[in-house]
Structures are given as structure tokens and as C-alpha cells.
Short mmCIF file of C-alpha atoms in Angstrom, two decimals:
data_model
loop_
_atom_site.label_atom_id
_atom_site.label_comp_id
_atom_site.label_asym_id
_atom_site.label_seq_id
_atom_site.Cartn_x
_atom_site.Cartn_y
_atom_site.Cartn_z
CA MET A 28 41.03 101.38 185.09
CA ARG A 29 37.54 102.74 185.76
CA GLY A 30 38.04 102.60 189.55
CA SER A 31 41.41 104.36 189.36
CA ALA A 32 39.97 107.12 187.22
CA ALA A 33 37.11 107.68 189.69
CA ALA A 34 39.55 107.95 192.60
CA ASP A 35 41.68 110.51 190.75
CA VAL A 36 38.66 112.70 189.99
CA PHE A 37 37.16 112.74 193.46
CA LEU A 38 40.26 112.75 195.72
CA PRO A 39 40.31 116.56 196.22
CA LEU A 40 36.68 116.47 197.36
CA GLY A 41 37.53 113.73 199.85
CA ARG A 42 40.22 115.88 201.41
CA ARG A 43 37.73 118.68 202.01
CA LEU A 44 34.87 116.60 203.38
CA GLY A 45 36.86 114.26 205.56
CA THR A 46 37.40 110.63 206.14
CA VAL A 47 33.72 109.59 206.00
CA VAL A 48 33.37 110.66 202.40
CA LEU A 49 36.72 109.04 201.60
CA SER A 50 35.45 105.78 203.00
CA LEU A 51 32.32 105.99 200.88
CA LEU A 52 34.39 106.71 197.82
CA LEU A 53 36.59 103.70 198.49
CA VAL A 54 33.45 101.55 198.57
CA LEU A 55 32.33 103.01 195.23
CA VAL A 56 35.75 102.34 193.73
CA ILE A 57 35.66 98.73 194.88
CA LEU A 58 32.16 98.32 193.44
CA ALA A 59 33.28 99.85 190.15
CA GLU A 60 36.27 97.52 190.00
CA GLY A 61 34.00 94.59 190.75
CA SER A 62 31.59 95.62 188.01
CA SER A 63 34.46 95.96 185.53
CA SER A 64 35.83 92.57 186.60
CA ASN A 65 32.41 90.92 186.19
CA LYS A 66 32.08 92.36 182.69
CA GLN A 67 35.52 91.13 181.77
CA GLN A 68 34.76 87.67 183.16
CA LYS A 69 31.56 87.58 181.13
CA LYS A 70 33.51 88.56 178.01
CA ASN A 71 36.12 85.90 178.73
CA ARG A 72 33.40 83.26 178.91
CA GLY A 73 32.57 84.11 175.30
CA HIS A 74 29.37 84.08 173.33
CA ASN A 75 26.62 81.54 173.05
CA TYR A 76 27.31 80.55 169.46
CA GLU A 77 24.71 77.78 169.56
CA GLU A 78 22.02 80.34 170.33
CA ALA A 79 23.34 82.57 167.56
CA LEU A 80 23.15 79.66 165.11
CA ARG A 81 19.57 78.81 166.05
CA LYS A 82 18.47 82.41 165.68
CA SER A 83 20.27 82.97 162.40
CA LEU A 84 18.30 80.13 160.80
CA LEU A 85 15.00 81.63 161.98
CA TYR A 86 15.68 84.73 159.93
CA PHE A 87 15.35 82.89 156.63
CA GLU A 88 11.84 81.82 157.58
CA ALA A 89 10.92 85.47 158.11
CA GLN A 90 12.11 86.24 154.56
CA ARG A 91 10.06 83.55 152.84
CA SER A 92 7.78 84.44 149.97
CA GLY A 93 4.97 82.16 148.82
CA ARG A 94 2.74 79.71 150.64
CA LEU A 95 4.28 79.08 154.04
CA PRO A 96 4.54 75.50 155.34
CA HIS A 97 2.83 74.13 158.44
CA GLY A 98 6.17 74.02 160.22
CA GLN A 99 6.75 77.77 159.83
CA ARG A 100 8.38 78.96 163.08
CA VAL A 101 8.06 82.72 162.60
CA PRO A 102 4.45 83.30 163.68
CA TRP A 103 4.02 86.88 162.48
CA ARG A 104 4.44 85.98 158.80
CA ASP A 105 1.77 84.55 156.48
CA HIS A 106 1.37 83.62 152.81
CA SER A 107 2.38 86.24 150.24
CA GLY A 108 3.19 86.62 146.56
CA LEU A 109 0.80 83.82 145.62
CA THR A 110 0.25 85.13 142.09
CA ASP A 111 3.90 85.71 141.25
CA GLY A 112 4.49 84.84 137.59
CA LEU A 113 0.79 84.55 136.79
CA GLU A 114 0.83 87.41 134.28
CA GLN A 115 3.70 85.73 132.42
CA GLY A 116 2.13 82.28 132.53
CA VAL A 117 4.78 80.76 134.80
CA ASP A 118 4.75 79.67 138.45
CA LEU A 119 7.19 81.91 140.33
CA VAL A 120 5.65 81.48 143.78
CA GLY A 121 8.25 81.03 146.52
CA GLY A 122 11.82 82.12 147.05
CA TYR A 123 13.07 84.89 149.32
CA TYR A 124 12.66 88.60 149.76
CA ASP A 125 16.22 89.86 149.90
CA ALA A 126 15.89 92.50 152.61
CA GLY A 127 13.23 94.82 154.04
CA ASP A 128 11.16 95.11 150.87
CA HIS A 129 9.29 92.63 148.68
CA VAL A 130 11.13 92.33 145.40
CA LYS A 131 12.62 88.94 144.62
CA PHE A 132 16.04 89.72 143.14
CA GLY A 133 17.62 86.64 141.59
CA LEU A 134 21.31 87.53 141.93
CA PRO A 135 21.47 88.17 145.70
CA MET A 136 19.01 85.33 146.34
CA ALA A 137 21.27 82.90 144.49
CA PHE A 138 24.35 84.18 146.34
CA THR A 139 22.52 83.69 149.63
CA VAL A 140 21.82 80.05 148.74
CA THR A 141 25.41 79.52 147.60
CA MET A 142 26.72 80.80 150.93
CA LEU A 143 24.21 78.76 152.95
CA SER A 144 25.23 75.69 150.98
CA TRP A 145 28.94 76.43 151.38
CA SER A 146 28.34 76.74 155.12
CA LEU A 147 26.97 73.20 155.19
CA VAL A 148 29.52 71.77 152.77
CA GLU A 149 32.32 72.94 155.09
CA TYR A 150 30.69 72.94 158.53
CA GLY A 151 27.65 70.71 158.13
CA GLY A 152 28.98 68.32 160.78
CA ASP A 153 29.16 71.19 163.26
CA VAL A 154 25.59 72.20 162.45
CA ALA A 155 24.43 68.60 162.86
CA ALA A 156 26.10 68.43 166.28
CA VAL A 157 23.66 71.05 167.60
CA ASP A 158 20.54 69.46 169.09
CA GLY A 159 17.07 70.51 167.99
CA GLY A 160 17.18 69.73 164.28
CA GLU A 161 19.26 72.72 163.21
CA LEU A 162 20.76 70.78 160.30
CA ALA A 163 17.25 70.09 159.02
CA HIS A 164 16.37 73.78 159.40
CA ALA A 165 19.50 74.79 157.47
CA MET A 166 18.70 72.35 154.68
CA GLU A 167 15.12 73.65 154.56
CA ALA A 168 16.49 77.17 154.17
CA ILE A 169 18.55 76.05 151.19
CA LYS A 170 15.72 74.05 149.64
CA TRP A 171 13.31 76.98 149.91
CA GLY A 172 15.66 78.80 147.55
CA THR A 173 16.54 75.94 145.21
CA ASP A 174 12.89 74.90 144.78
CA TYR A 175 12.28 78.41 143.52
CA PHE A 176 15.28 78.30 141.17
CA ILE A 177 13.95 75.08 139.63
CA LYS A 178 10.68 76.89 138.90
CA ALA A 179 12.50 79.97 137.58
CA HIS A 180 14.66 77.93 135.18
CA THR A 181 11.86 77.28 132.72
CA GLN A 182 14.01 76.34 129.70
CA PRO A 183 17.68 75.42 129.29
CA ASP A 184 18.40 78.95 128.04
CA GLU A 185 15.85 80.88 130.10
CA LEU A 186 15.92 82.06 133.72
CA TRP A 187 13.47 84.35 135.49
CA ALA A 188 15.72 86.74 137.37
CA GLU A 189 13.39 89.16 139.17
CA VAL A 190 9.82 89.42 140.42
CA GLY A 191 8.53 92.84 141.39
CA ASP A 192 9.75 96.31 140.64
CA GLY A 193 12.04 98.15 143.05
CA ASP A 194 10.74 101.61 142.15
CA THR A 195 7.06 100.94 142.85
CA ASP A 196 7.91 98.71 145.81
CA HIS A 197 9.87 101.47 147.54
CA TYR A 198 6.93 103.87 147.26
CA CYS A 199 4.96 101.56 149.56
CA TRP A 200 5.32 100.50 153.18
CA GLN A 201 3.16 97.39 153.41
CA ARG A 202 3.22 93.91 154.83
CA PRO A 203 3.99 91.33 152.14
CA GLU A 204 0.59 89.79 152.85
CA ASP A 205 -1.04 93.08 151.70
CA MET A 206 1.11 93.74 148.62
CA THR A 207 -0.48 95.96 145.97
CA THR A 208 2.74 96.77 144.10
CA SER A 209 3.74 95.45 140.68
CA ARG A 210 4.64 91.77 140.49
CA GLN A 211 5.99 92.00 136.98
CA ALA A 212 8.53 89.26 136.31
CA TYR A 213 11.72 89.65 134.27
CA LYS A 214 13.84 87.01 132.58
CA VAL A 215 17.15 86.50 130.81
CA ASN A 216 17.47 84.32 127.72
CA ARG A 217 19.49 83.96 124.51
CA ASP A 218 18.40 87.37 123.20
CA ARG A 219 18.68 89.13 126.55
CA PRO A 220 21.56 87.37 128.32
CA GLY A 221 22.47 87.46 131.98
CA SER A 222 25.63 85.47 132.53
CA ASP A 223 26.10 86.84 136.05
CA VAL A 224 22.69 85.85 137.42
CA ALA A 225 22.68 82.54 135.50
CA GLY A 226 26.22 81.81 136.66
CA GLU A 227 25.46 82.55 140.30
CA THR A 228 22.30 80.42 140.15
CA ALA A 229 24.37 77.59 138.65
CA ALA A 230 26.85 77.95 141.52
CA ALA A 231 24.04 77.89 144.08
CA MET A 232 22.46 74.75 142.64
CA ALA A 233 25.80 72.97 142.27
CA ALA A 234 26.76 73.76 145.87
CA ALA A 235 23.30 72.75 147.10
CA SER A 236 23.52 69.46 145.19
CA MET A 237 26.41 68.51 147.48
CA VAL A 238 24.32 69.27 150.57
CA PHE A 239 21.52 66.90 149.48
CA ARG A 240 23.72 64.19 147.96
CA SER A 241 23.33 61.72 150.84
CA SER A 242 19.86 62.56 152.17
CA ASN A 243 18.05 63.13 148.87
CA PRO A 244 20.11 61.85 145.92
CA HIS A 245 17.30 62.34 143.39
CA TYR A 246 16.92 66.01 144.34
CA SER A 247 20.69 66.41 144.33
CA HIS A 248 20.87 65.05 140.79
CA LEU A 249 18.07 67.38 139.69
CA LEU A 250 19.91 70.40 141.10
CA LEU A 251 23.12 69.39 139.37
CA HIS A 252 21.29 68.97 136.07
CA HIS A 253 19.91 72.52 136.32
CA ALA A 254 23.32 73.86 137.39
CA GLN A 255 25.03 72.37 134.36
CA GLN A 256 22.41 73.72 131.98
CA LEU A 257 22.57 77.18 133.54
CA PHE A 258 26.35 77.29 133.32
CA GLU A 259 26.26 76.31 129.66
CA PHE A 260 23.65 79.01 129.03
CA ALA A 261 25.65 81.64 130.95
CA ASP A 262 28.86 80.80 129.09
CA LYS A 263 27.40 80.46 125.60
CA TYR A 264 25.27 83.63 125.65
CA ARG A 265 27.41 86.13 127.48
CA GLY A 266 26.23 89.45 128.81
CA LYS A 267 25.42 91.40 131.97
CA TYR A 268 21.93 90.88 133.31
CA ASP A 269 21.47 94.54 134.20
CA SER A 270 21.85 95.35 130.50
CA SER A 271 18.94 93.01 129.78
CA ILE A 272 16.82 93.96 132.81
CA ALA A 273 17.01 97.72 133.25
CA GLU A 274 14.78 97.60 136.33
CA VAL A 275 17.51 95.95 138.41
CA LYS A 276 20.19 98.54 137.71
CA SER A 277 19.34 100.88 140.59
CA TYR A 278 19.31 98.04 143.12
CA TYR A 279 21.61 95.14 142.23
CA ALA A 280 23.71 96.30 139.30
CA SER A 281 26.44 93.88 138.25
CA VAL A 282 29.39 96.24 138.68
CA SER A 283 32.00 93.48 138.51
CA GLY A 284 30.51 92.06 135.32
CA TYR A 285 29.86 88.38 134.71
CA LYS A 286 33.31 86.84 134.35
CA ASP A 287 33.76 86.28 138.08
CA GLU A 288 30.44 84.40 138.19
CA LEU A 289 31.50 82.16 135.29
CA LEU A 290 34.69 81.19 137.12
CA TRP A 291 32.73 80.81 140.39
CA ALA A 292 30.13 78.54 138.80
CA ALA A 293 32.80 76.42 137.09
CA LEU A 294 34.63 75.89 140.39
CA TRP A 295 31.45 74.82 142.14
CA LEU A 296 30.57 72.46 139.32
CA HIS A 297 34.07 71.01 139.50
CA ARG A 298 33.69 70.47 143.22
CA ALA A 299 30.24 68.94 142.81
CA THR A 300 31.09 66.65 139.88
CA GLY A 301 34.86 66.17 139.95
CA ARG A 302 34.96 66.69 136.18
CA ALA A 303 38.32 67.95 134.99
CA SER A 304 36.75 70.02 132.21
CA TYR A 305 35.39 72.53 134.72
CA LEU A 306 38.80 73.05 136.31
CA ASP A 307 40.34 73.35 132.86
CA TYR A 308 37.84 76.13 132.20
CA VAL A 309 38.94 77.97 135.35
CA VAL A 310 42.62 77.58 134.44
CA ASP A 311 42.29 78.40 130.74
CA ASN A 312 40.22 81.54 131.42
CA ALA A 313 42.17 82.67 134.48
CA HIS A 314 43.86 85.62 132.80
CA ASP A 315 41.15 86.75 130.39
CA PHE A 316 38.44 86.62 133.07
CA GLY A 317 40.51 88.40 135.71
CA GLY A 318 40.77 85.46 138.07
CA THR A 319 44.52 85.78 138.40
CA GLY A 320 44.60 89.47 137.63
CA TRP A 321 42.24 91.15 140.05
CA ALA A 322 43.65 91.83 143.52
CA ILE A 323 40.46 92.27 145.52
CA THR A 324 39.70 93.57 149.02
CA GLU A 325 36.00 92.63 149.23
CA PHE A 326 33.72 89.67 148.66
CA SER A 327 29.99 90.09 148.11
CA TRP A 328 26.90 89.18 146.08
CA ASP A 329 28.43 91.18 143.22
CA VAL A 330 32.20 90.64 143.45
CA LYS A 331 33.10 86.94 143.60
CA TYR A 332 36.81 87.07 142.77
CA ALA A 333 38.06 86.54 146.33
CA GLY A 334 35.84 83.47 146.68
CA VAL A 335 37.03 82.16 143.32
CA GLN A 336 40.65 82.64 144.34
CA ILE A 337 40.24 80.93 147.70
CA LEU A 338 38.43 77.95 146.16
CA ALA A 339 41.21 77.64 143.59
CA ALA A 340 43.86 77.90 146.34
CA ARG A 341 42.12 75.05 148.15
CA LEU A 342 42.76 72.78 145.15
CA LEU A 343 46.44 73.71 145.20
CA LEU A 344 46.74 73.09 148.94
CA ARG A 345 45.06 69.71 148.56
CA GLY A 346 47.05 68.70 145.49
CA GLU A 347 43.88 68.25 143.43
CA HIS A 348 45.29 69.38 140.10
CA THR A 349 47.49 68.33 137.20
CA GLU A 350 51.01 69.62 136.70
CA ARG A 351 49.76 71.78 133.83
CA GLN A 352 47.28 73.48 136.15
CA ARG A 353 49.69 74.03 139.02
CA GLU A 354 51.26 77.32 137.90
CA THR A 355 47.89 78.96 137.30
CA LEU A 356 46.54 77.75 140.64
CA GLU A 357 49.60 79.28 142.31
CA GLN A 358 48.65 82.59 140.70
CA TYR A 359 45.12 82.21 142.04
CA ARG A 360 46.55 81.52 145.48
CA ALA A 361 48.69 84.66 145.35
CA LYS A 362 45.55 86.73 144.73
CA ALA A 363 43.66 84.86 147.46
CA GLU A 364 46.40 85.78 149.90
CA HIS A 365 46.23 89.40 148.78
CA TYR A 366 42.64 89.39 150.04
CA VAL A 367 43.59 87.65 153.30
CA CYS A 368 46.50 90.06 153.86
CA ALA A 369 44.28 93.03 153.05
CA CYS A 370 41.95 91.97 155.87
CA LEU A 371 44.93 91.46 158.18
CA GLY A 372 46.28 94.89 157.20
CA ARG A 373 49.64 93.49 156.08
CA ASN A 374 49.88 94.43 152.43
CA THR A 375 52.56 97.05 151.96
CA ALA A 376 51.37 100.17 150.17
CA GLN A 377 52.59 100.20 146.59
CA ALA A 378 53.95 103.26 144.77
CA GLN A 379 51.98 104.54 141.77
CA ASP A 380 53.37 105.21 138.30
CA ASP A 381 52.72 108.93 138.74
CA ASP A 382 53.58 111.16 141.70
CA SER A 383 50.36 110.44 143.61
CA GLU A 384 50.25 108.86 147.05
CA PRO A 385 50.94 105.10 147.28
CA SER A 386 47.80 102.98 147.02
CA ASN A 387 46.53 101.31 150.16
CA ASN A 388 45.95 97.62 149.53
CA ASN A 389 44.44 96.92 152.95
CA VAL A 390 40.91 96.92 154.28
CA GLU A 391 40.20 99.81 156.63
CA ARG A 392 39.49 99.04 160.30
CA SER A 393 37.18 100.94 162.63
CA PRO A 394 38.58 101.96 166.05
CA GLY A 395 36.70 98.96 167.48
CA GLY A 396 38.34 96.56 165.02
CA MET A 397 35.57 96.09 162.46
CA LEU A 398 36.62 95.58 158.85
CA TYR A 399 35.21 98.54 156.95
CA VAL A 400 34.60 98.59 153.19
CA ARG A 401 31.79 101.09 152.58
CA GLN A 402 28.97 102.95 154.25
CA TRP A 403 25.93 101.08 152.97
CA ASN A 404 25.42 97.69 154.61
CA ASN A 405 29.03 97.22 155.63
CA MET A 406 28.15 94.10 157.64
CA GLN A 407 27.86 92.06 154.45
CA TYR A 408 31.59 92.53 153.91
CA VAL A 409 32.34 91.71 157.55
CA THR A 410 30.40 88.44 157.64
CA ASN A 411 31.66 87.29 154.23
CA ALA A 412 35.24 88.15 155.19
CA ALA A 413 34.93 86.21 158.45
CA PHE A 414 33.75 83.17 156.50
CA LEU A 415 36.48 83.31 153.86
CA LEU A 416 39.18 83.88 156.47
CA SER A 417 37.92 80.94 158.51
CA LEU A 418 37.95 78.70 155.46
CA TYR A 419 41.41 79.76 154.40
CA SER A 420 42.79 79.08 157.87
CA ASP A 421 41.23 75.61 157.66
CA TYR A 422 42.63 74.99 154.19
CA LEU A 423 46.11 75.96 155.38
CA SER A 424 45.87 73.76 158.48
CA ASP A 425 44.52 70.78 156.55
CA SER A 426 46.95 70.98 153.62
CA THR A 427 48.21 67.56 152.57
CA THR A 428 50.93 68.77 150.18
CA THR A 429 54.40 70.26 150.41
CA VAL A 430 53.02 73.66 149.41
CA PRO A 431 53.97 76.32 152.02
CA THR A 432 51.17 76.80 154.56
CA THR A 433 51.94 80.35 155.60
CA VAL A 434 50.31 83.40 154.07
CA THR A 435 52.70 85.65 152.17
CA CYS A 436 51.71 89.31 151.91
CA ALA A 437 52.78 92.02 149.49
CA GLY A 438 55.94 93.48 150.94
CA GLY A 439 57.15 90.28 152.56
CA GLU A 440 55.12 90.01 155.77
CA THR A 441 53.68 86.60 156.60
CA ALA A 442 50.88 85.16 158.70
CA ASP A 443 49.99 81.68 159.87
CA ALA A 444 46.64 79.91 159.97
CA GLY A 445 46.14 80.82 163.63
CA GLU A 446 46.40 84.54 162.93
CA VAL A 447 43.95 84.30 160.06
CA TRP A 448 41.48 82.41 162.23
CA ALA A 449 41.85 84.90 165.09
CA LEU A 450 40.78 87.74 162.79
CA ALA A 451 37.81 85.75 161.52
CA ARG A 452 36.67 85.07 165.07
CA SER A 453 37.13 88.69 166.13
CA GLN A 454 34.78 89.83 163.35
CA VAL A 455 32.08 87.39 164.45
CA ASP A 456 32.43 88.51 168.05
CA TYR A 457 32.20 92.15 166.94
CA VAL A 458 28.86 91.32 165.28
CA LEU A 459 27.65 89.66 168.48
CA GLY A 460 28.45 92.61 170.72
CA ASP A 461 32.21 92.86 171.32
CA ASN A 462 32.28 96.40 169.99
CA PRO A 463 32.48 99.92 171.46
CA ARG A 464 28.69 100.28 171.64
CA GLY A 465 28.11 96.85 173.15
CA VAL A 466 25.42 96.25 170.52
CA SER A 467 24.70 92.88 168.96
CA TYR A 468 24.06 93.44 165.26
CA LEU A 469 22.43 89.99 165.17
CA VAL A 470 18.83 90.90 165.96
CA GLY A 471 17.40 89.03 168.93
CA TYR A 472 20.77 88.04 170.36
CA GLY A 473 22.09 89.50 173.58
CA PRO A 474 20.65 92.22 175.83
CA LYS A 475 21.08 95.06 173.31
CA PHE A 476 20.30 94.82 169.61
CA PRO A 477 18.60 97.00 166.93
CA ALA A 478 14.91 97.44 167.69
CA ARG A 479 13.85 99.51 164.67
CA VAL A 480 15.03 97.38 161.77
CA HIS A 481 14.18 98.82 158.35
CA HIS A 482 11.81 95.99 157.42
CA ARG A 483 8.22 96.32 156.29
CA ALA A 484 6.81 93.10 157.73
CA ALA A 485 8.63 93.43 161.06
CA SER A 486 7.56 97.05 161.56
CA ILE A 487 3.79 96.55 161.12
CA VAL A 488 1.24 94.70 163.25
CA PRO A 489 1.26 90.98 162.26
CA TYR A 490 -1.23 89.95 159.60
CA LYS A 491 -2.42 87.03 161.73
CA ARG A 492 -3.32 89.43 164.54
CA SER A 493 -4.97 92.07 162.36
CA LYS A 494 -6.07 91.13 158.86
CA ALA A 495 -7.39 94.63 158.18
CA PHE A 496 -5.82 95.82 154.94
CA ILE A 497 -2.93 98.27 155.29
CA GLY A 498 -2.50 100.37 152.18
CA CYS A 499 0.57 101.64 150.45
CA THR A 500 0.76 105.08 152.07
CA GLN A 501 -1.07 104.00 155.22
CA GLY A 502 1.97 102.00 156.22
CA PHE A 503 4.16 105.07 155.93
CA ASP A 504 1.66 107.23 157.83
CA HIS A 505 0.96 104.87 160.72
CA TRP A 506 3.97 102.56 161.03
CA PHE A 507 7.14 103.68 159.29
CA GLY A 508 7.63 106.89 161.26
CA ARG A 509 6.93 105.45 164.71
CA ARG A 510 9.66 106.03 167.27
CA SER A 511 8.78 102.82 169.12
CA SER A 512 10.39 99.43 168.56
CA ASN A 513 9.12 97.18 165.80
CA PRO A 514 6.14 95.08 166.92
CA ASN A 515 7.87 91.98 165.49
CA VAL A 516 11.47 91.06 166.28
CA LEU A 517 13.34 90.02 163.12
CA VAL A 518 15.30 87.34 164.95
CA GLY A 519 18.53 86.26 163.28
CA ALA A 520 18.82 89.21 160.91
CA ILE A 521 22.17 90.96 160.68
CA VAL A 522 21.64 94.65 159.97
CA GLY A 523 23.86 96.93 157.89
CA GLY A 524 25.78 97.91 161.01
CA PRO A 525 27.93 100.82 162.15
CA ASP A 526 30.03 103.30 160.21
CA ARG A 527 33.82 103.55 160.04
CA ARG A 528 33.87 105.13 163.53
CA ASP A 529 31.70 102.38 165.09
CA ARG A 530 28.74 104.76 165.23
CA PHE A 531 25.25 103.32 164.81
CA ARG A 532 21.84 104.99 164.81
CA ASP A 533 18.92 102.65 165.48
CA ASP A 534 16.33 104.36 163.30
CA ARG A 535 13.96 102.78 160.79
CA GLU A 536 14.67 105.60 158.35
CA ASN A 537 18.43 104.89 158.54
CA TYR A 538 18.26 102.07 155.97
CA MET A 539 22.00 102.06 155.30
CA GLN A 540 22.57 100.83 158.86
CA THR A 541 19.32 99.22 159.99
CA GLU A 542 18.22 97.23 156.94
CA ALA A 543 19.13 93.54 157.05
CA CYS A 544 19.82 91.29 154.05
CA THR A 545 19.77 87.53 153.61
CA TYR A 546 23.36 87.49 152.37
CA ASN A 547 24.54 89.13 155.61
CA THR A 548 23.39 86.18 157.69
CA ALA A 549 24.03 83.28 155.26
CA PRO A 550 27.81 82.90 155.82
CA MET A 551 27.34 83.23 159.57
CA VAL A 552 25.45 79.94 159.72
CA GLY A 553 28.74 78.16 159.10
CA MET A 554 30.69 80.51 161.35
CA PHE A 555 28.37 80.11 164.34
CA ALA A 556 28.43 76.32 163.95
CA LYS A 557 32.22 76.18 163.82
CA LEU A 558 32.63 78.59 166.73
CA ASN A 559 30.19 76.57 168.82
CA ARG A 560 32.44 73.54 168.39
CA VAL A 561 35.62 75.54 169.03
CA ALA A 562 34.18 77.17 172.16
CA ARG A 563 33.13 73.79 173.56
CA GLU A 564 36.60 72.39 172.90
CA GLU A 565 38.15 75.37 174.66
CA GLU A 566 35.86 74.91 177.64
CA ARG A 567 36.78 71.20 177.91
CA GLN A 568 40.45 72.13 177.81
CA ARG A 569 39.95 74.78 180.48
CA LEU A 570 38.15 72.34 182.78
CA ALA A 571 40.83 69.70 182.21
CA MET A 572 43.58 72.17 183.09
CA ALA A 573 41.68 73.30 186.19
CA ALA A 574 41.30 69.68 187.31
CA ASP A 575 45.05 69.13 186.94
CA VAL A 576 45.93 72.07 189.19
#
């Protein structure tokens, strides 16, 4: 197409200047066609998902807080937050910084660990198949979080849910090694409940217990013990954590409430223990907690309903339920498929009770095909959707029951497992560079990726190279406003990404698009591992077909 367009534009000039110029133009057209063909061939060969997997796991090492281990592979980071919890008389050293600042927020950290663990529960074999110890690195990433949660769960009914203060932290642009901001710690307990953060932490520890069951059974049992205590605490003393910890409200407010986390935690505890009581809890509270009521079009650190519904649908598809539970699980599945169909764009718009326009029950798509939910850090919704869609396609394909294995959408349209998987894969490939800008939103992957990530540690000279103290405002004055690329590449981070028109501005000040978060990358660990296997299988099939010709 590019060559034809060039010929159409320049043909009148060729007529005026003669056959020599025409000949030169023909050469240019051929070169343009060749360039276009080479690009298409490169695209057809696909992405290096193994490289993407390796790099995604590096990112979690860049986000570590605490005393870094000898095996730390990100050389520009050093120890930080070594007095966390000291003022409160508790050891809260460790854990993860959630994004480009230095507050340790418990809710998104726990969700990150849940998604990392879910990646290994489902695709751990694919991660293990990659040479170089990537399974060990993935398990280390999970354990860095769960070790911290064990510390933070100081009593059966007490959980430290935040270290640091977002307001003071955002007034500073410092390396974590230089931190001078408040390290006040905040907790939830019987008097100041936080069912959402306690429930998510229970889910994380239950999911992680499955990851360590074979390699470290003692640690697995310890995680499960904490998970069960935290779930009991979350359920018995109900309340939103942002009502108990006002400081979190401007950053990670629990908009969806805590009921989705209670269902989420119960499902993970059921999967980890096999105890029927946890599934009974999910069934008995399905209506009152919104599990079978909410038709959701997003899945995130805050809104867990789509994940709950897909996990419940898995049990139906596998026949792991009693007859009493079947009807409720079918209702869960119907809501799971609303989410899947919303991503596919196949839910029919429904008329409202008044005279207003019919509601749109589908997720918006950018012109380049990206699922679009909202402006700020849209990539979190893309990566989480890709993961859920991939899982649901697997659950449909692997179903061992007589339950129908096609997706039924509002309005009567259907989809099969292959279509669901194709959408999941397209979203991953969009992240890796198959988009109108040709930008990889996975930092460090491909020839073109964000160079000015909104990230304090990455944007300032490494502490190991220059230990001279960098003050709170000094960082803003000398580093934040620089037009040059960050001195440290935040390899494996997935930034907030483009807007609804696929537009992206690589600017450190543009935090809505250039800040990366741990929960953006976590679900992609599983996706990259699965796609690496799928791509290798496709290549073997291609070679076999070529040999038969």
C-alpha cells in the first residue's frame, strides 16, 4: 500500500521530468514495498515472549523495599526503608513500593502478589520451561511480598496496611535510599476494620501457599495459617479500610467496598484447602455480596468481581460443586461471561427504564485495538483483562463436564474459546509494540519504549554511583524536570500507556501515562510464559508443514 501511494503522488512529476526520474521512482517504490514486506515478515514472526518474561521479573526487584539480598539483579538499587515500623515498635522492613513513589500500600501490594501467584498456579509449568531459573525468580518475587505480609500480620485481628504517607511523599523527588519523608505506619484491627485489605492479603497468602506447597511445605502451611486468620478477621469485623485509614483515601480508596474481597479470599482459600465451607460461603453470600449481581467491565486492585466470577465459573466447568451449589455457580458464570463479552464487544446495548440512551455494556476499544477503561493507568485494565480472558479460554477448553463450553453474550451472540484467546493475545501484543505508535509499553523490550518513566529511583543517578545525599526539593530541581532519558532503565515495568486514541506522551511529568505499577506487570508473568509456549508450538508446526511441502 505504501509503494502504491508513493507512485500515485509522484506520477505527474515523472511525466514532466522524463523517463530517468520515472526509473528512479520505480526503484524507490520497490524499496518501499520491500521495507513494508520486511516489517510485515517481522510482525508475522511474532514477539520474543521469553525475553519479555525475563524482563518482567526484573521489575519486581527494582520495586523492592528493605535490605536487598546478595542476588539482587537490578544494580542501581540499594537498601531502603530500614527503619519502617520502628516508631510503632514493629518490624515492617521489606515489601514493595507500588509505583514511582515510596509508600508501601497494602491493598495493591497484596493484589500484586495474588496475581503473581495466580500466574504460577496456572502457568508455573510454562515459567519453569524457560531456562535461566525464571521459576525461582518468580517465586522470589512472591516470597518478597509474603515475607512482608507475615511481618505485617502481627496479631490474628491486626494487619499493618500502609507505611509512609502519600501527601508528604509526593512533595519529594528522592531516591528511596535517601528518603526523608514520613514513615508512619497504619494498621487495621477490631476497632478500625479493613475487610478489603485483610481479605486481599488473605487471598494473596492462600494463592501463594499453593505455589510453595511442593518446594517449601512448611512455608506453605505458614502462609495458609495466616490466610485463614486474616479471612476470619476480615469477615468478623467488617468495614472499609479507607474509613479506618484516612491517609489512603486519596491514593487507593476502596470504591468497590469489601464484599468482593471477602468472596475473592474465600474462593482462594477453597482452592488452596479444598474445604467445602469456603465454597458454601461464596454460594450463600452470592446475592448479598454482589457476586451474582454485579455485571462488571473491569478487573483491578480495587474491583475483584470479574475475578471472583471467573474463579466460580471454573468450578462449574470442572464439576467441582454439589447439586445445591450448581444454580448459584451458573449465575456466577453468567456474570463472568458478561465481562468476557464486554471485552469482546458483543454485549447488546440494553434499553433504560427512562427515555435515556441505551447503556453500553462493552469495553471501549482504541483505534489500534486496545481495551480502554479510563485515562489514568489504563494498562492495568489491559493486562488484567488479557490474563482473565486467557484463563477463561483455558477453562472452557479444559472443561470435563457437559456444561456448554461456548460463551453466551447479552443479546444472544456467542464466542468460542479460540476467539477469547485471540483477544487476550492481541492485548499482550499491543503492549509489546503491535500498536499504531510502534511503542513497547514494557520498558526495556523492543527498539522503542518509554524512556522517561515517572519513577523516582529510575530518574536519579544511582545511589551506588553517587552516595551524595539528594534532598527533597533537590530531586525536583535537578532530576525531575530533565528532558533527557532516565539514567536507569526500569526494565520490565509496564507504564500507564496511551489514551483512548492510542496517543502517548513520553514525559516524566505525564504520570497518568508514564508511571508504572507492580499490578500492571504481575498478570503478564503468566501471559508471557504461556505465549512463549504457544509461540514455540506454532513454530514447530510451521517447520513441520514446510518440511512436508
